[in-house]
Tab-separated table of C-alpha atoms and ligand atoms in Angstrom:
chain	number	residue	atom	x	y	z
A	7	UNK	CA	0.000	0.000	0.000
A	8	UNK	CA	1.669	3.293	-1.180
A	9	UNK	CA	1.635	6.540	0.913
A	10	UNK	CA	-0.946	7.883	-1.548
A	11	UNK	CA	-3.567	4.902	-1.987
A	12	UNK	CA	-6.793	5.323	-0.451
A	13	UNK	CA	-7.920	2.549	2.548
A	14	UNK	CA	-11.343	1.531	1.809
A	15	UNK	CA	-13.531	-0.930	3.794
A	16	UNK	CA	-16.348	-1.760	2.265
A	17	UNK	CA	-19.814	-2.323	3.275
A	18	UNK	CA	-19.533	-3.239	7.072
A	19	UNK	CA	-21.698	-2.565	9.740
A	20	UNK	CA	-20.743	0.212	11.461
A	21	UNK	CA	-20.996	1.304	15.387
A	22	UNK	CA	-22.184	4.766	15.697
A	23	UNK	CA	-20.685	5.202	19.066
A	24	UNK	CA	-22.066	8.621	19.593
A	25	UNK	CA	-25.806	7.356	19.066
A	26	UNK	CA	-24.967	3.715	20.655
A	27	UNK	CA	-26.221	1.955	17.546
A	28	UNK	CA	-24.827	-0.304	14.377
A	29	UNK	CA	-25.525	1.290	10.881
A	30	UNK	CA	-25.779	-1.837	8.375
A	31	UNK	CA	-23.793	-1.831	4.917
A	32	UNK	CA	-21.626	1.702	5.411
A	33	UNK	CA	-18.531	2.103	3.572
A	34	UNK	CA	-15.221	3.723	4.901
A	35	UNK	CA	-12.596	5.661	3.192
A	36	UNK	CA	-9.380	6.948	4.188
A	37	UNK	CA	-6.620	8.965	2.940
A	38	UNK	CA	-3.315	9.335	4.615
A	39	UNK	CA	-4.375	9.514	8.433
A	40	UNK	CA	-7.980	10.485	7.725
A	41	UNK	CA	-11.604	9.242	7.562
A	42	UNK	CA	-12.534	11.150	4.143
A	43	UNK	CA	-15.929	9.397	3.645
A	44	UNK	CA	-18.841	7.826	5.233
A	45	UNK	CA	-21.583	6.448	3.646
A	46	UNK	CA	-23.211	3.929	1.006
A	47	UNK	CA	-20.608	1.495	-1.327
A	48	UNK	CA	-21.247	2.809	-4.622
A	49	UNK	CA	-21.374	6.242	-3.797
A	50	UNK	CA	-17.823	7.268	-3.702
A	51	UNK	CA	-15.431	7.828	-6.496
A	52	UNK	CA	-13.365	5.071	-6.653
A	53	UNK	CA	-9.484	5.275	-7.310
A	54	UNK	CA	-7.596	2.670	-9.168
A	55	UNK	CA	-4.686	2.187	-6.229
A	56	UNK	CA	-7.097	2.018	-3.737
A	57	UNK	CA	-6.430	-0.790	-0.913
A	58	UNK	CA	-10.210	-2.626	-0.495
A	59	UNK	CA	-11.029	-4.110	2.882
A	60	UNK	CA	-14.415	-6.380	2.556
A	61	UNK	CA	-16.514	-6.102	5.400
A	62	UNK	CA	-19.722	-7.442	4.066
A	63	UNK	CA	-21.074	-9.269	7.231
A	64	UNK	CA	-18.524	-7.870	9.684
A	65	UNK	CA	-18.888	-5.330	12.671
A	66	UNK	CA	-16.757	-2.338	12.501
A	67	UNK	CA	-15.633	-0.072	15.504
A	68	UNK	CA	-13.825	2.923	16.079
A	69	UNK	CA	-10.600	1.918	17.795
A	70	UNK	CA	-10.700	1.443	21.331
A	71	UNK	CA	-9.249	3.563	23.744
A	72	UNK	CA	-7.029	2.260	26.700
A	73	UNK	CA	-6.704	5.089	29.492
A	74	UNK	CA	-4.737	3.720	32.283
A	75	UNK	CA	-1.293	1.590	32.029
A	76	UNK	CA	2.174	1.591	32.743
A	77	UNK	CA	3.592	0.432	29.870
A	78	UNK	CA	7.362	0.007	31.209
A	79	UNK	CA	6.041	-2.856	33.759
A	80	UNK	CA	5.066	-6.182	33.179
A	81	UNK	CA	3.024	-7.171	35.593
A	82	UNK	CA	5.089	-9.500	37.478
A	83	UNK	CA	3.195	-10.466	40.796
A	84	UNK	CA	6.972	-10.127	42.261
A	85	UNK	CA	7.566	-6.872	41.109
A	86	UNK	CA	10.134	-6.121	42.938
A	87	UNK	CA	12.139	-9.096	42.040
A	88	UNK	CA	11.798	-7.974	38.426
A	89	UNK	CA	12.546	-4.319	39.007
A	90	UNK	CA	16.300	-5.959	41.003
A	91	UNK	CA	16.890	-7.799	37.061
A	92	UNK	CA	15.991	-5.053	35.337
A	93	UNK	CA	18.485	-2.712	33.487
A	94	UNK	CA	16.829	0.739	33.117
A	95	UNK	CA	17.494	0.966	29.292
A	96	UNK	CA	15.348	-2.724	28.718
A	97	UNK	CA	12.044	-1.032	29.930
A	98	UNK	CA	12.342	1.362	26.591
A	99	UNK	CA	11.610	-1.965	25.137
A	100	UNK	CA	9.909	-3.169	27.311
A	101	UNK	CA	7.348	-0.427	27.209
A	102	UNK	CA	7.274	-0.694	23.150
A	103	UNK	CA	6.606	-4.388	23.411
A	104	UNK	CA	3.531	-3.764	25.816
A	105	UNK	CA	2.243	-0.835	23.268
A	106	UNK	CA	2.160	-3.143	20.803
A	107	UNK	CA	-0.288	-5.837	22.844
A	108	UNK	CA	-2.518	-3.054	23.208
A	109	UNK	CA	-2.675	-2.564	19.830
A	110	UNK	CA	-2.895	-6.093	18.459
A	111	UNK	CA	-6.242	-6.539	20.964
A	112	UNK	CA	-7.916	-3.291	19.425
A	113	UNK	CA	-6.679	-0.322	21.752
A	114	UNK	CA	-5.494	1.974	19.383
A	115	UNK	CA	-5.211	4.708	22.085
A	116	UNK	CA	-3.492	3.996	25.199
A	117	UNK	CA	-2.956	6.331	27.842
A	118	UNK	CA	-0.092	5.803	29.902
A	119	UNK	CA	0.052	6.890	33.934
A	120	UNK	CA	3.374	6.942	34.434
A	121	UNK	CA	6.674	5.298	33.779
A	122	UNK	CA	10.174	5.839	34.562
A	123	UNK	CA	11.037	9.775	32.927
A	124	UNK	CA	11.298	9.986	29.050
A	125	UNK	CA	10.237	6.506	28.144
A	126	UNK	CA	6.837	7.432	27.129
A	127	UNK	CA	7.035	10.902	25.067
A	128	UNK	CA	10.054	9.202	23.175
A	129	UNK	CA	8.416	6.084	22.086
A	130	UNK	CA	5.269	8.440	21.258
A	131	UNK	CA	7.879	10.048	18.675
A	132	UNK	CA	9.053	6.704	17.520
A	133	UNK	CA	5.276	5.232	17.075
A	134	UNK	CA	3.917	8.657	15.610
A	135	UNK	CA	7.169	8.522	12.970
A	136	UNK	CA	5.652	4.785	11.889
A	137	UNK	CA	9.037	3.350	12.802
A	138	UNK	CA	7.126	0.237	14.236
A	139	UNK	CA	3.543	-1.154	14.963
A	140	UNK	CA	2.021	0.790	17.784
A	141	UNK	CA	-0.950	2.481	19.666
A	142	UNK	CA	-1.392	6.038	19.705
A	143	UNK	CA	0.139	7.306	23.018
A	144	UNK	CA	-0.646	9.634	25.872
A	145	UNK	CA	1.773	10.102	28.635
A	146	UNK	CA	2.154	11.990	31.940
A	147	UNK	CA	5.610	11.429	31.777
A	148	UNK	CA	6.421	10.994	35.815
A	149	UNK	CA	3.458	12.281	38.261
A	150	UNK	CA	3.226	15.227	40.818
A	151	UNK	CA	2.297	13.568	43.775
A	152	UNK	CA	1.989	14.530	47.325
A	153	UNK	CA	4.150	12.296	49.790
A	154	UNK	CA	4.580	11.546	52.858
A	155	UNK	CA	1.330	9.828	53.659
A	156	UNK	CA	2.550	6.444	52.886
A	157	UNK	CA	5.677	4.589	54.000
A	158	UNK	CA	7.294	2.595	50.372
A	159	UNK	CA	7.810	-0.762	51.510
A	160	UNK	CA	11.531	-2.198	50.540
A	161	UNK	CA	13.449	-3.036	48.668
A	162	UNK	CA	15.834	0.403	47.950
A	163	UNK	CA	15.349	-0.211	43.971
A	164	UNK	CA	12.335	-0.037	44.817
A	165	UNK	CA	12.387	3.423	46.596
A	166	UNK	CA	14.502	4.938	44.169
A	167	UNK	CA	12.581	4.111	41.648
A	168	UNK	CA	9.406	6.142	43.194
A	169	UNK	CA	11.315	8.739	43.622
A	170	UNK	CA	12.696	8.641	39.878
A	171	UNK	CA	8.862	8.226	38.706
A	172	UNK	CA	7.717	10.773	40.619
A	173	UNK	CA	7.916	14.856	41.120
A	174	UNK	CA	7.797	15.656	44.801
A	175	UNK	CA	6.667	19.099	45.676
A	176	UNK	CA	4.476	21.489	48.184
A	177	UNK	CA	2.884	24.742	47.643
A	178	UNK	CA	0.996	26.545	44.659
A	179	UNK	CA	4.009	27.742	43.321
A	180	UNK	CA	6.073	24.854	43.005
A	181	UNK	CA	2.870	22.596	41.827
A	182	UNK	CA	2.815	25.392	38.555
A	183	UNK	CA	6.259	25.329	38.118
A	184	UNK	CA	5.886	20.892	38.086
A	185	UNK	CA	2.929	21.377	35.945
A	186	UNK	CA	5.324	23.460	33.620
A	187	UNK	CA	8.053	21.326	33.606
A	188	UNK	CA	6.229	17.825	32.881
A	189	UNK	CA	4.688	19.707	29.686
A	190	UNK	CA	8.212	20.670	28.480
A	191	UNK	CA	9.653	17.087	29.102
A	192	UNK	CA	6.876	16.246	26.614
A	193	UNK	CA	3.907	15.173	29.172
A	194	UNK	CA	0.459	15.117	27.446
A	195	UNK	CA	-1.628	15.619	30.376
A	196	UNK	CA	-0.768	15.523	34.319
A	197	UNK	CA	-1.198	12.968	36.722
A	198	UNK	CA	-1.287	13.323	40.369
A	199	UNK	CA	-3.041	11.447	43.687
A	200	UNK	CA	-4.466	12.221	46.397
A	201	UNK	CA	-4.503	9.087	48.737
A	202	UNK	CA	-2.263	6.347	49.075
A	203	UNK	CA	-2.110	2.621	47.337
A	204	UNK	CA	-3.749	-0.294	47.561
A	205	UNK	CA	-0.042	-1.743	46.781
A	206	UNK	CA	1.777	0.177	49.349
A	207	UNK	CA	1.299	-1.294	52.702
A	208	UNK	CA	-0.900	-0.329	55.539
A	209	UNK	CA	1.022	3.167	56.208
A	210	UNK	CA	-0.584	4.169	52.953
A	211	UNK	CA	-4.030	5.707	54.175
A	212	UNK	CA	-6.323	5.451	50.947
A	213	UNK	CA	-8.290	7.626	53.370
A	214	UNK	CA	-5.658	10.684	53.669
A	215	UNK	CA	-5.564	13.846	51.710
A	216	UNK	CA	-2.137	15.811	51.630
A	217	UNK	CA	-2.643	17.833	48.984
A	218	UNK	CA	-4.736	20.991	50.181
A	219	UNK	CA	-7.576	22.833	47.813
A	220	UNK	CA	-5.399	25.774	46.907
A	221	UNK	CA	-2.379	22.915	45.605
A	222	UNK	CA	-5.165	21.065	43.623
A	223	UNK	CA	-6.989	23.777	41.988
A	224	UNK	CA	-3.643	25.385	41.272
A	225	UNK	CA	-2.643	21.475	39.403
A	226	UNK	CA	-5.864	21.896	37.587
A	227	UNK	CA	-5.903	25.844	36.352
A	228	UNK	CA	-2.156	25.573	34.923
A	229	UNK	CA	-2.534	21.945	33.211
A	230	UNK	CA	-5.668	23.503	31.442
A	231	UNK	CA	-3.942	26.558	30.591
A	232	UNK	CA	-1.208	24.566	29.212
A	233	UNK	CA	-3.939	22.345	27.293
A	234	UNK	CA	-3.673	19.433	29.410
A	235	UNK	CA	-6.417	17.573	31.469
A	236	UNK	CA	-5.311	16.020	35.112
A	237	UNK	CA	-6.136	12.729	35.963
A	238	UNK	CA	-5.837	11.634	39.642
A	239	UNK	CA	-5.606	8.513	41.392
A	240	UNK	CA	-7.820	8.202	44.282
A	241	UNK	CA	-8.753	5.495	46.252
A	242	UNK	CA	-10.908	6.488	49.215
A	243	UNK	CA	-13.692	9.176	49.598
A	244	UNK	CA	-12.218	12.247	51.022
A	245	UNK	CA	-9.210	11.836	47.948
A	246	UNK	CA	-11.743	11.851	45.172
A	247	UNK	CA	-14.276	14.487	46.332
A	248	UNK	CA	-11.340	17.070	47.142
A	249	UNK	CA	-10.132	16.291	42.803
A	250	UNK	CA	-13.552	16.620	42.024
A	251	UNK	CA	-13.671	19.779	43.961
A	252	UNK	CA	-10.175	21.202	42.182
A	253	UNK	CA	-12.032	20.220	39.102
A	254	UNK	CA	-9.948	17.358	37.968
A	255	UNK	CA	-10.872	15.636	34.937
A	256	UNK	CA	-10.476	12.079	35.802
A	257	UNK	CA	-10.637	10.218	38.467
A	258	UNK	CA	-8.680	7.060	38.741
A	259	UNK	CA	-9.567	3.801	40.650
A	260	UNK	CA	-12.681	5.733	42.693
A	261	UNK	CA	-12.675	2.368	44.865
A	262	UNK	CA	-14.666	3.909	48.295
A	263	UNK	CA	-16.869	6.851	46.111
A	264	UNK	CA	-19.809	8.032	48.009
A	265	UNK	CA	-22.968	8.798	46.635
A	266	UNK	CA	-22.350	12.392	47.437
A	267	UNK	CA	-19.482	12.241	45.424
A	268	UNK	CA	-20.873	10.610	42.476
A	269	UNK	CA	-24.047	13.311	42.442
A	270	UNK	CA	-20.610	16.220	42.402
A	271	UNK	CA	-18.969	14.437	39.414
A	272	UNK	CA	-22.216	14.235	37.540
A	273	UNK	CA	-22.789	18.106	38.149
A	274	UNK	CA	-18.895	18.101	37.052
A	275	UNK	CA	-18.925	16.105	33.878
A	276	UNK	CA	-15.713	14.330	35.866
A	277	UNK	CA	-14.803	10.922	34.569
A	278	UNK	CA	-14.174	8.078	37.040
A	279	UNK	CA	-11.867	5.273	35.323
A	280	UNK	CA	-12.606	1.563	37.703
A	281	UNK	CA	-9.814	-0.257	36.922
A	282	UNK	CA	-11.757	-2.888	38.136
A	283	UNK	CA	-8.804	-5.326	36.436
A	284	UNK	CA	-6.302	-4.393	39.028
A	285	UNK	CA	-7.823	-5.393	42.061
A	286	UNK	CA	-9.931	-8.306	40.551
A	287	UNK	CA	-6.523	-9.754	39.676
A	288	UNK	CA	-4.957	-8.833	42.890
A	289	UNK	CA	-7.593	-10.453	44.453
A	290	UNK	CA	-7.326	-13.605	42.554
A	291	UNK	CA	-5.655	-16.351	44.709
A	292	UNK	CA	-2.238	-17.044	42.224
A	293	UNK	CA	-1.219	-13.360	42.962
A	294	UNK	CA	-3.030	-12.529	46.060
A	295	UNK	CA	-1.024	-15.187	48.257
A	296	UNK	CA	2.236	-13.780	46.671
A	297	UNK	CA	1.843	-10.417	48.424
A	298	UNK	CA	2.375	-9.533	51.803
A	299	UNK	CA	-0.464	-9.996	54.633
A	300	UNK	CA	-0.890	-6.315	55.156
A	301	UNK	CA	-1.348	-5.696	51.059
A	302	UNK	CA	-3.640	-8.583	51.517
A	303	UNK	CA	-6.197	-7.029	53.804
A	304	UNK	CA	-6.104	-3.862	51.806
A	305	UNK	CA	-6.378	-5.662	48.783
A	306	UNK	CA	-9.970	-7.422	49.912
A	307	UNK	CA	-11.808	-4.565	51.436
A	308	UNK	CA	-10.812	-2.862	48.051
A	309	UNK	CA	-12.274	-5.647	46.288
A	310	UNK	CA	-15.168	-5.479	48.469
A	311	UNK	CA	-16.220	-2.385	48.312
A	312	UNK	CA	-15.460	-0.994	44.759
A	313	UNK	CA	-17.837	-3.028	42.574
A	314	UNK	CA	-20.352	-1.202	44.804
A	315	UNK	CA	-19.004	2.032	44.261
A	316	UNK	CA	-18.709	1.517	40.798
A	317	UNK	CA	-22.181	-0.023	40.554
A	318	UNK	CA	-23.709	3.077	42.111
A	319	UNK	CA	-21.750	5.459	40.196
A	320	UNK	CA	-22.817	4.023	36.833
A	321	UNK	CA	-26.534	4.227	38.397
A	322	UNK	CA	-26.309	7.569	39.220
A	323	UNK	CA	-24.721	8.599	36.190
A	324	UNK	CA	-21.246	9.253	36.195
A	325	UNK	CA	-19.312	9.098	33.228
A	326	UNK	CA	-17.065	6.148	33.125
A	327	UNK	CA	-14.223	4.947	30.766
A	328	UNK	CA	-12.099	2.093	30.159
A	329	UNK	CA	-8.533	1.925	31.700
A	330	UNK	CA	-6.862	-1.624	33.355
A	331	UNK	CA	-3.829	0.252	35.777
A	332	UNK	CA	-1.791	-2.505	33.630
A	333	UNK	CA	1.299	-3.537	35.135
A	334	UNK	CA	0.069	-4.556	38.456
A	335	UNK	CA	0.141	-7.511	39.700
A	336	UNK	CA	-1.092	-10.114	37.550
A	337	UNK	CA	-2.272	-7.638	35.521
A	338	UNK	CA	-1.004	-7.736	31.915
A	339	UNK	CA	-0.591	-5.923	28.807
A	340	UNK	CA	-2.958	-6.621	26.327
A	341	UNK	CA	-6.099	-7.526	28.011
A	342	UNK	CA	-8.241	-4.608	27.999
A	343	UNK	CA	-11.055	-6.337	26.567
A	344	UNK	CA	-11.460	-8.420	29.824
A	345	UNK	CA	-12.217	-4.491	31.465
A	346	UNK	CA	-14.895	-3.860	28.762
A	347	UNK	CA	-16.680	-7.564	29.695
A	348	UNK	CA	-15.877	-6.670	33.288
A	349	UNK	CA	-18.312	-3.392	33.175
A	350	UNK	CA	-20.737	-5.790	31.882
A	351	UNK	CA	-20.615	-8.602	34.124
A	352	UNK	CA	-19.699	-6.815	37.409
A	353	UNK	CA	-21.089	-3.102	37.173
A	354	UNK	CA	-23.864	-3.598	35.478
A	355	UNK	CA	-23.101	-1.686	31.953
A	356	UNK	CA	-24.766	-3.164	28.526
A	357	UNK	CA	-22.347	-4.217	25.853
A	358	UNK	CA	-23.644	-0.607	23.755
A	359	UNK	CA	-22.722	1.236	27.342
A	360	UNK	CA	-19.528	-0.853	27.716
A	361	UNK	CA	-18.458	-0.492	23.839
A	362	UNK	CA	-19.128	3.684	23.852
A	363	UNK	CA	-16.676	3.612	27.378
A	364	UNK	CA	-14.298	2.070	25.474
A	365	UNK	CA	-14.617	4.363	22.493
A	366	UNK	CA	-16.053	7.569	22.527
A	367	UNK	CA	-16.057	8.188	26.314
A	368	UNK	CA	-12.397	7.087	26.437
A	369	UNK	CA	-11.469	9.910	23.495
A	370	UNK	CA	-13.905	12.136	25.284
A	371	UNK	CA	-12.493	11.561	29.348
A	372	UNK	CA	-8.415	12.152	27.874
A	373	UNK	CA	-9.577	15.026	25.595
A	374	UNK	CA	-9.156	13.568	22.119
A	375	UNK	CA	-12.777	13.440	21.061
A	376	UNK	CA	-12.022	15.933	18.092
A	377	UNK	CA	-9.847	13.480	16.988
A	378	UNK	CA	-10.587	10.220	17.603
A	379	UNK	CA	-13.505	7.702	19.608
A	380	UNK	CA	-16.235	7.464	16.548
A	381	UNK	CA	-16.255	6.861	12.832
A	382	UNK	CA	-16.645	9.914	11.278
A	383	UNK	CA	-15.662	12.285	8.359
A	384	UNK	CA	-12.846	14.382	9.481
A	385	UNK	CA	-11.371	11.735	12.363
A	386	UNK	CA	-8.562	9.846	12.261
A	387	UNK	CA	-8.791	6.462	10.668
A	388	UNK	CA	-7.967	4.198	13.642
A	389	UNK	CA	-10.676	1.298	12.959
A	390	UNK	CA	-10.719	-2.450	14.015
A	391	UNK	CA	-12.855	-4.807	12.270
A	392	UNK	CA	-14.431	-7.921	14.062
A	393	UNK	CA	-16.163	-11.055	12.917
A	394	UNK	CA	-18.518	-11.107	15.303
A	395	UNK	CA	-20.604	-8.591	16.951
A	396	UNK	CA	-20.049	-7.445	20.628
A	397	UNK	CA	-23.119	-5.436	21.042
A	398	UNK	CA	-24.327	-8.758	20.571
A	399	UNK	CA	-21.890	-10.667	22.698
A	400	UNK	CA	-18.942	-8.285	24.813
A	401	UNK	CA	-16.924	-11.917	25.114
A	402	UNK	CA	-16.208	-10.683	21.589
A	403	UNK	CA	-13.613	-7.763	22.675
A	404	UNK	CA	-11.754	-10.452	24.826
A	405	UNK	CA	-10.112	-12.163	21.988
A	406	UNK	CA	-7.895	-10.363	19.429
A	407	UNK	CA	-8.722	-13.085	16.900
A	408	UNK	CA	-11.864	-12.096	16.204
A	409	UNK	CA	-10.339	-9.029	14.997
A	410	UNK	CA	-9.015	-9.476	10.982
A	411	UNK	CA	-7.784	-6.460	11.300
A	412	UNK	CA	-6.866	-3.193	13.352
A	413	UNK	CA	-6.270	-0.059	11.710
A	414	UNK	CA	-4.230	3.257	12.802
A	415	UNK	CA	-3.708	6.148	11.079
A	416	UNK	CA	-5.187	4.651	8.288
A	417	UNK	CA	-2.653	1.537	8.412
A	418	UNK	CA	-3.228	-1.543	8.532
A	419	UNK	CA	-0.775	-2.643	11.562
A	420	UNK	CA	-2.769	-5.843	12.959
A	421	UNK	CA	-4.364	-8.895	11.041
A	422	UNK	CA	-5.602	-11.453	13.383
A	423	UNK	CA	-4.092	-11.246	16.006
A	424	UNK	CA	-0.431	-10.730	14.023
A	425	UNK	CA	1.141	-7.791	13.622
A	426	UNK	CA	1.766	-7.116	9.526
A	427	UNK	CA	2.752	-3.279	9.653
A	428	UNK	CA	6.512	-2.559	9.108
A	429	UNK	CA	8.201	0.290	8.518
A	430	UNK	CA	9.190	0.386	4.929
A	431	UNK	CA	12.981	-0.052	3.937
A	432	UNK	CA	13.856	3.304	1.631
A	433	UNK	CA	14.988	2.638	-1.581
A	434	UNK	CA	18.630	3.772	-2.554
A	435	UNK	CA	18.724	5.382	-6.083
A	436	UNK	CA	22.034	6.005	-7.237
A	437	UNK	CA	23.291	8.040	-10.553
B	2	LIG	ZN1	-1.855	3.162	37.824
């Protein structure tokens, strides 16, 4: 396929994920990154170099959008075993090797949450330059996080390396000056917290706010300024209603959300991102009897209590999208589509609900919904096309070989499962 030809997939049915419904027999065109035409086969002018994709039969969706990894770890259940083997320079790899399960299982947008400095803008660069097969990328490069409210459990690595992830600071001043500085190391939004972990022992109070109002709001005013939304991780009550309160944009985890808060994030338009992956593979015996007793306890009143939060939330409202914290425990790359069943199965979502969360309400939640999240005229082509329908069935999204083939930028990068896109060796002309 030459820079110039036209993709064209023909006659598929298409999910309208703004409306929440198919549209039977539509054809696609695109040119260079774009969608250039919707609409009936026949229609359109055809081109003789045009590349034809037929979808008679099949279901075809905008890519899906992943909003919460960490795409340099593995998810090792001993993580810090793997961190004491690991050279710094093999998680550049690392992290392009776990892009590229994203994109082979239909995320064509992942959003990372933080990774060791530079690993993420950089491989951004390398994926938007179509050096290799890859998901688009958004990254908060390291996170501005309060500390001091939990105690990092051992070993050193492993303390060194939270402090090399992270920007430490205190005050409104310092907080715009971080918010700066993350946007000129190439960060695409900012991520901060305000409570502890469910990974980080008992001294980390999920219930404990550090960061005050003025700090929060001041995160908030200067990423927007800048052009970038803040997403924060939040575990317990008091953390997520003081975000929602700075006017925060997402909110990740939400595990202990009131009601009260929920009815302030629907007034807000905030975004609340479950992760309900995470802790349902903490929780699952192989990796929960790996971690230590204290991380145990945490791990099942988390467990406990989030599918109700999340329940209620989507009952009263609150916008939700799809994001897996990959790279915890047990938690691997490239499984995203277990989330999506997940919101159907344990918080109560239908597979049209589900499939717009992992489309349009992910573009929409990471402020990309100009750009990407629906099949439309003027969007970038990132398209996957599926056998099988899972409005009709979500146990459809699970497996990437129902997929023949996922689509970025217009390119075909993914064919079954298999990843086909290469970059192209240039041709030498001599005199
Ligand atoms: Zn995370």
């Amino acid at each position: 396929m030459s820079q110039d030809s036209r993709l064209v997939i023909k006659s598929g049915n298409v999910f309208d994920s703004i409306e929440g419904k198919l549209k039977e027999n539509l054809t696609i065109v695109s040119k260079h990154r774009e969608i250039v035409w919707v609409g009936d086969e026949g229609s359109f002018e055809k081109e003789e170099n045009d590349k034809i994709i037929d979808a008679t039969g099949k279901t075809v969706l905008p890519g899906m959008v992943e909003c919460h990894v960490h795409l340099s770890g593995v998810g090792d259940s001993q993580y810090e075993r793997e961190m004491l083997r690991t050279k710094r320079d093999m998680y550049n790899f690392m992290a392009l090797d776990n892009a590229q399960k994203h994109l082979v299982s239909g995320f064509t947008c992942v959003r990372d949450a933080g990774c060791y400095k530079g690993i993420v803008s950089s491989l951004k660069r390398v994926l938007n330059n179509g050096l290799f097969a890859g998901p688009r990328l958004v990254g908060a490069e390291t996170g501005i996080w309060q500390w001091g409210n939990q105690e990092t459990i051992g070993p050193q690595a492993l303390i060194d390396f939270d402090r090399e992830i992270s920007v430490v600071t205190a005050g409104v001043d310092n907080v715009k000056y971080a918010v700066r500085d993350q946007k000129k190391l190439g960060a695409d939004y900012i991520k901060t917290a305000t409570t502890g972990g469910v990974l980080h022992g008992m001294e980390s109070k999920v219930s404990m706010v550090l960061w005050t109002d003025e700090e929060l709001a001041a995160m908030r005013e200067e990423a927007h300024r800048l052009g970038m939304h803040v997403g924060c991780h939040a575990h317990g009550d008091d953390g997520i209603q003081a975000a929602v309160r700075a006017g925060i944009d997402t909110i990740e985890h939400g595990s202990f959300m009131s009601e009260e808060t929920a009815k302030m994030m629907v007034e807000k338009g905030t975004y609340v991102i479950p992760t309900r992956l995470a802790i349902v593979c903490l929780a699952s015996s192989s990796v929960h009897k790996q971690m230590p007793p204290e991380v145990q306890k945490k791990i099942m009143e988390c467990y406990n209590q989030a599918r109700e939060s999340h329940r209620m939330a989507l009952e009263k409202g609150v916008k939700i999208a799809i994001g897996t914290d990959a790279a915890t425990p047990g938690n691997f790359h490239g499984c995203t589509g277990l989330e999506v069943k997940l919101m159907v199965d344990d918080i109560g979502m239908t597979p049209v609900q589900a499939m717009q969360a992992a489309t349009i309400e992910g573009a929409r939640a990471i402020w990309l919904d100009d750009k990407i999240g629906s099949i439309e005229k003027g969007k970038l082509a990132d398209i996957v096309i599926s056998d099988k329908n899972p409005l009709e069935n979500i146990d459809v999204v699970v497996d990437p070989k129902n997929f023949s083939h996922v689509i970025k930028d217009g390119k075909i990068m993914v064919e079954r499962g298999n990843i086909t896109y290469f970059s192209p060796i240039q041709k030498i002309k001599l005199d």
